Amino acid sequence: MADQAGFHGIDIGGTKIELATYDVAMAEVYRERIATPAEDIAAFTDAIRGLVLRGDGVLGSAAPVGIGLPGVTDSRSGRQLSSNVPALNGRQVCNMLQQALARPVAIGNDCQCFALSEAEGGAADGLPTMFGAILGTGAGAGWCAGGRLQRGHNGIAGEWGHWQLPATLAELYGLELIPCPCGRTGCLERYVSGPGMARLHRHFGGDGAEPLAIAARANAGDQLAHRTLAVHLDLLAHGLACVVLCLDPHAIVLGGGLSNLPHLYLDLPVALQRHLFAGAYPPPILPPRFGDAGGVRGAALLIRQQLKDKATP
């Protein structure tokens, strides 16, 4: 650990791969973005190798690599599941890249990397615990304590988006139970994510506009858009209240596209309070400090944490 010149963080998406290289003080020294070779495993591996070698060139030595990747890694086989990069599905991605790069590699999902970045140097820096909740095309999170990512028995701690919508709220708002790509039905992310908000808008008779457009219409007095935001807020508040009752984090940091909606920071604490019992209070709901850059930074922090753990007797 002490001999490291720095760390590489890589954020892998279905359309782009982004690398950022950091020195030992976590100051960024290099950044590059390329298109994702999503279907061809050989081209994908070559693309990752090229990015890393160019980052090495800036550092002047080989550096370990942390990777943020959507989806889940099977905790027993190490194989990648539910990736938006088809070439990676069913493969032992961590082992594959460690061999290709001849160096340590750590892999976490994109939500975990986001949370770690906000826990160390980000919006929740210095707090004993935090929950980093991404509200984008899906809804997921990472859970950190003492500035360290806590991954859990299966490595899936923070997957609150796959808790199921309670029958009371489904009945109250007349919501159908929607199948989820995870294989279950009625998962919260089908309702509280960006596409989930658009789906709610259609459900109430709207045109399925994007969340920012729905918020703008609500601000302009559109009652249908206002109802969509109100129901979305209540469903989101229920889900995060369950997080508070389970983990009681010292802060919740929002990420993803919906984190740009100002009303969440104003209205969510009050809505969340309604789902808690007397004597329990919502934690601060905070905007992210690093935003879209958090995933790649968190990936670099992830490999740094892994190496530090291995060096500790």
mmCIF file with all atom_site columns, N, CA and C in Angstrom, residues 191 195-211 213-215 217-218 222-229 232:
data_model
loop_
_atom_site.group_PDB
_atom_site.id
_atom_site.type_symbol
_atom_site.label_atom_id
_atom_site.label_alt_id
_atom_site.label_comp_id
_atom_site.label_asym_id
_atom_site.label_entity_id
_atom_site.label_seq_id
_atom_site.pdbx_PDB_ins_code
_atom_site.Cartn_x
_atom_site.Cartn_y
_atom_site.Cartn_z
_atom_site.occupancy
_atom_site.B_iso_or_equiv
_atom_site.pdbx_formal_charge
_atom_site.auth_seq_id
_atom_site.auth_comp_id
_atom_site.auth_asym_id
_atom_site.auth_atom_id
_atom_site.pdbx_PDB_model_num
ATOM 1  N N  . TYR A 1 191 ? -41.077 2.226  -9.486  1.00 0.00 ? 191 TYR A N  1
ATOM 2  C CA . TYR A 1 191 ? -41.946 3.370  -9.207  1.00 0.00 ? 191 TYR A CA 1
ATOM 3  C C  . TYR A 1 191 ? -41.166 4.628  -8.816  1.00 0.00 ? 191 TYR A C  1
ATOM 4  N N  . PRO A 1 195 ? -37.483 6.431  -14.744 1.00 0.00 ? 195 PRO A N  1
ATOM 5  C CA . PRO A 1 195 ? -38.548 5.817  -15.536 1.00 0.00 ? 195 PRO A CA 1
ATOM 6  C C  . PRO A 1 195 ? -39.791 5.514  -14.704 1.00 0.00 ? 195 PRO A C  1
ATOM 7  N N  . GLY A 1 196 ? -39.611 5.245  -13.414 1.00 0.00 ? 196 GLY A N  1
ATOM 8  C CA . GLY A 1 196 ? -40.752 4.996  -12.545 1.00 0.00 ? 196 GLY A CA 1
ATOM 9  C C  . GLY A 1 196 ? -41.635 6.220  -12.395 1.00 0.00 ? 196 GLY A C  1
ATOM 10 N N  . MET A 1 197 ? -41.008 7.402  -12.276 1.00 0.00 ? 197 MET A N  1
ATOM 11 C CA . MET A 1 197 ? -41.800 8.627  -12.190 1.00 0.00 ? 197 MET A CA 1
ATOM 12 C C  . MET A 1 197 ? -42.571 8.845  -13.488 1.00 0.00 ? 197 MET A C  1
ATOM 13 N N  . ALA A 1 198 ? -41.928 8.614  -14.633 1.00 0.00 ? 198 ALA A N  1
ATOM 14 C CA . ALA A 1 198 ? -42.627 8.748  -15.916 1.00 0.00 ? 198 ALA A CA 1
ATOM 15 C C  . ALA A 1 198 ? -43.791 7.757  -16.003 1.00 0.00 ? 198 ALA A C  1
ATOM 16 N N  . ARG A 1 199 ? -43.576 6.556  -15.463 1.00 0.00 ? 199 ARG A N  1
ATOM 17 C CA . ARG A 1 199 ? -44.628 5.538  -15.462 1.00 0.00 ? 199 ARG A CA 1
ATOM 18 C C  . ARG A 1 199 ? -45.803 5.977  -14.584 1.00 0.00 ? 199 ARG A C  1
ATOM 19 N N  . LEU A 1 200 ? -45.519 6.577  -13.443 1.00 0.00 ? 200 LEU A N  1
ATOM 20 C CA . LEU A 1 200 ? -46.581 7.107  -12.587 1.00 0.00 ? 200 LEU A CA 1
ATOM 21 C C  . LEU A 1 200 ? -47.381 8.188  -13.309 1.00 0.00 ? 200 LEU A C  1
ATOM 22 N N  . HIS A 1 201 ? -46.671 9.033  -14.045 1.00 0.00 ? 201 HIS A N  1
ATOM 23 C CA . HIS A 1 201 ? -47.338 10.120 -14.772 1.00 0.00 ? 201 HIS A CA 1
ATOM 24 C C  . HIS A 1 201 ? -48.322 9.553  -15.797 1.00 0.00 ? 201 HIS A C  1
ATOM 25 N N  . ARG A 1 202 ? -47.899 8.507  -16.506 1.00 0.00 ? 202 ARG A N  1
ATOM 26 C CA . ARG A 1 202 ? -48.808 7.853  -17.461 1.00 0.00 ? 202 ARG A CA 1
ATOM 27 C C  . ARG A 1 202 ? -49.979 7.203  -16.729 1.00 0.00 ? 202 ARG A C  1
ATOM 28 N N  . HIS A 1 203 ? -49.694 6.613  -15.589 1.00 0.00 ? 203 HIS A N  1
ATOM 29 C CA . HIS A 1 203 ? -50.740 5.940  -14.810 1.00 0.00 ? 203 HIS A CA 1
ATOM 30 C C  . HIS A 1 203 ? -51.856 6.916  -14.425 1.00 0.00 ? 203 HIS A C  1
ATOM 31 N N  . PHE A 1 204 ? -51.490 8.145  -14.122 1.00 0.00 ? 204 PHE A N  1
ATOM 32 C CA . PHE A 1 204 ? -52.486 9.135  -13.710 1.00 0.00 ? 204 PHE A CA 1
ATOM 33 C C  . PHE A 1 204 ? -53.070 9.912  -14.891 1.00 0.00 ? 204 PHE A C  1
ATOM 34 N N  . GLY A 1 205 ? -52.728 9.493  -16.119 1.00 0.00 ? 205 GLY A N  1
ATOM 35 C CA . GLY A 1 205 ? -53.322 10.105 -17.299 1.00 0.00 ? 205 GLY A CA 1
ATOM 36 C C  . GLY A 1 205 ? -52.423 11.046 -18.050 1.00 0.00 ? 205 GLY A C  1
ATOM 37 N N  . GLY A 1 206 ? -51.170 11.134 -17.659 1.00 0.00 ? 206 GLY A N  1
ATOM 38 C CA . GLY A 1 206 ? -50.227 12.020 -18.336 1.00 0.00 ? 206 GLY A CA 1
ATOM 39 C C  . GLY A 1 206 ? -49.576 11.358 -19.527 1.00 0.00 ? 206 GLY A C  1
ATOM 40 N N  . ASP A 1 207 ? -48.577 12.047 -20.072 1.00 0.00 ? 207 ASP A N  1
ATOM 41 C CA . ASP A 1 207 ? -47.929 11.576 -21.299 1.00 0.00 ? 207 ASP A CA 1
ATOM 42 C C  . ASP A 1 207 ? -46.602 10.879 -21.056 1.00 0.00 ? 207 ASP A C  1
ATOM 43 N N  . GLY A 1 208 ? -46.246 10.612 -19.802 1.00 0.00 ? 208 GLY A N  1
ATOM 44 C CA . GLY A 1 208 ? -44.986 9.932  -19.531 1.00 0.00 ? 208 GLY A CA 1
ATOM 45 C C  . GLY A 1 208 ? -43.776 10.790 -19.777 1.00 0.00 ? 208 GLY A C  1
ATOM 46 N N  . ALA A 1 209 ? -43.892 12.097 -19.520 1.00 0.00 ? 209 ALA A N  1
ATOM 47 C CA . ALA A 1 209 ? -42.772 13.021 -19.711 1.00 0.00 ? 209 ALA A CA 1
ATOM 48 C C  . ALA A 1 209 ? -41.612 12.654 -18.788 1.00 0.00 ? 209 ALA A C  1
ATOM 49 N N  . GLU A 1 210 ? -40.429 13.175 -19.100 1.00 0.00 ? 210 GLU A N  1
ATOM 50 C CA . GLU A 1 210 ? -39.253 12.960 -18.272 1.00 0.00 ? 210 GLU A CA 1
ATOM 51 C C  . GLU A 1 210 ? -39.419 13.685 -16.934 1.00 0.00 ? 210 GLU A C  1
ATOM 52 N N  . PRO A 1 211 ? -38.734 13.217 -15.872 1.00 0.00 ? 211 PRO A N  1
ATOM 53 C CA . PRO A 1 211 ? -38.907 13.820 -14.542 1.00 0.00 ? 211 PRO A CA 1
ATOM 54 C C  . PRO A 1 211 ? -38.687 15.322 -14.480 1.00 0.00 ? 211 PRO A C  1
ATOM 55 N N  . ALA A 1 213 ? -39.158 17.507 -16.771 1.00 0.00 ? 213 ALA A N  1
ATOM 56 C CA . ALA A 1 213 ? -40.303 18.158 -17.406 1.00 0.00 ? 213 ALA A CA 1
ATOM 57 C C  . ALA A 1 213 ? -41.531 18.081 -16.509 1.00 0.00 ? 213 ALA A C  1
ATOM 58 N N  . ILE A 1 214 ? -41.712 16.955 -15.841 1.00 0.00 ? 214 ILE A N  1
ATOM 59 C CA . ILE A 1 214 ? -42.839 16.821 -14.914 1.00 0.00 ? 214 ILE A CA 1
ATOM 60 C C  . ILE A 1 214 ? -42.716 17.836 -13.784 1.00 0.00 ? 214 ILE A C  1
ATOM 61 N N  . ALA A 1 215 ? -41.503 17.986 -13.238 1.00 0.00 ? 215 ALA A N  1
ATOM 62 C CA . ALA A 1 215 ? -41.283 18.947 -12.157 1.00 0.00 ? 215 ALA A CA 1
ATOM 63 C C  . ALA A 1 215 ? -41.534 20.369 -12.634 1.00 0.00 ? 215 ALA A C  1
ATOM 64 N N  . ARG A 1 217 ? -43.549 21.313 -15.051 1.00 0.00 ? 217 ARG A N  1
ATOM 65 C CA . ARG A 1 217 ? -45.000 21.483 -15.209 1.00 0.00 ? 217 ARG A CA 1
ATOM 66 C C  . ARG A 1 217 ? -45.677 21.663 -13.849 1.00 0.00 ? 217 ARG A C  1
ATOM 67 N N  . ALA A 1 218 ? -45.239 20.901 -12.858 1.00 0.00 ? 218 ALA A N  1
ATOM 68 C CA . ALA A 1 218 ? -45.816 21.044 -11.531 1.00 0.00 ? 218 ALA A CA 1
ATOM 69 C C  . ALA A 1 218 ? -45.578 22.447 -10.980 1.00 0.00 ? 218 ALA A C  1
ATOM 70 N N  . ASP A 1 222 ? -49.451 22.753 -13.162 1.00 0.00 ? 222 ASP A N  1
ATOM 71 C CA . ASP A 1 222 ? -50.105 21.586 -13.751 1.00 0.00 ? 222 ASP A CA 1
ATOM 72 C C  . ASP A 1 222 ? -50.479 20.605 -12.638 1.00 0.00 ? 222 ASP A C  1
ATOM 73 N N  . GLN A 1 223 ? -51.756 20.362 -12.429 1.00 0.00 ? 223 GLN A N  1
ATOM 74 C CA . GLN A 1 223 ? -52.217 19.540 -11.317 1.00 0.00 ? 223 GLN A CA 1
ATOM 75 C C  . GLN A 1 223 ? -51.882 18.056 -11.493 1.00 0.00 ? 223 GLN A C  1
ATOM 76 N N  . LEU A 1 224 ? -51.894 17.579 -12.734 1.00 0.00 ? 224 LEU A N  1
ATOM 77 C CA . LEU A 1 224 ? -51.546 16.186 -12.987 1.00 0.00 ? 224 LEU A CA 1
ATOM 78 C C  . LEU A 1 224 ? -50.072 15.931 -12.654 1.00 0.00 ? 224 LEU A C  1
ATOM 79 N N  . ALA A 1 225 ? -49.229 16.851 -13.076 1.00 0.00 ? 225 ALA A N  1
ATOM 80 C CA . ALA A 1 225 ? -47.804 16.733 -12.764 1.00 0.00 ? 225 ALA A CA 1
ATOM 81 C C  . ALA A 1 225 ? -47.580 16.840 -11.258 1.00 0.00 ? 225 ALA A C  1
ATOM 82 N N  . HIS A 1 226 ? -48.341 17.731 -10.616 1.00 0.00 ? 226 HIS A N  1
ATOM 83 C CA . HIS A 1 226 ? -48.220 17.886 -9.169  1.00 0.00 ? 226 HIS A CA 1
ATOM 84 C C  . HIS A 1 226 ? -48.610 16.589 -8.446  1.00 0.00 ? 226 HIS A C  1
ATOM 85 N N  . ARG A 1 227 ? -49.657 15.932 -8.917  1.00 0.00 ? 227 ARG A N  1
ATOM 86 C CA . ARG A 1 227 ? -50.066 14.655 -8.313  1.00 0.00 ? 227 ARG A CA 1
ATOM 87 C C  . ARG A 1 227 ? -48.982 13.591 -8.516  1.00 0.00 ? 227 ARG A C  1
ATOM 88 N N  . THR A 1 228 ? -48.404 13.559 -9.696  1.00 0.00 ? 228 THR A N  1
ATOM 89 C CA . THR A 1 228 ? -47.327 12.594 -9.951  1.00 0.00 ? 228 THR A CA 1
ATOM 90 C C  . THR A 1 228 ? -46.188 12.781 -8.963  1.00 0.00 ? 228 THR A C  1
ATOM 91 N N  . LEU A 1 229 ? -45.763 14.037 -8.772  1.00 0.00 ? 229 LEU A N  1
ATOM 92 C CA . LEU A 1 229 ? -44.662 14.307 -7.842  1.00 0.00 ? 229 LEU A CA 1
ATOM 93 C C  . LEU A 1 229 ? -45.043 13.936 -6.415  1.00 0.00 ? 229 LEU A C  1
ATOM 94 N N  . HIS A 1 232 ? -45.052 10.077 -6.113  1.00 0.00 ? 232 HIS A N  1
ATOM 95 C CA . HIS A 1 232 ? -43.657 9.636  -6.182  1.00 0.00 ? 232 HIS A CA 1
ATOM 96 C C  . HIS A 1 232 ? -42.946 9.930  -4.865  1.00 0.00 ? 232 HIS A C  1
#
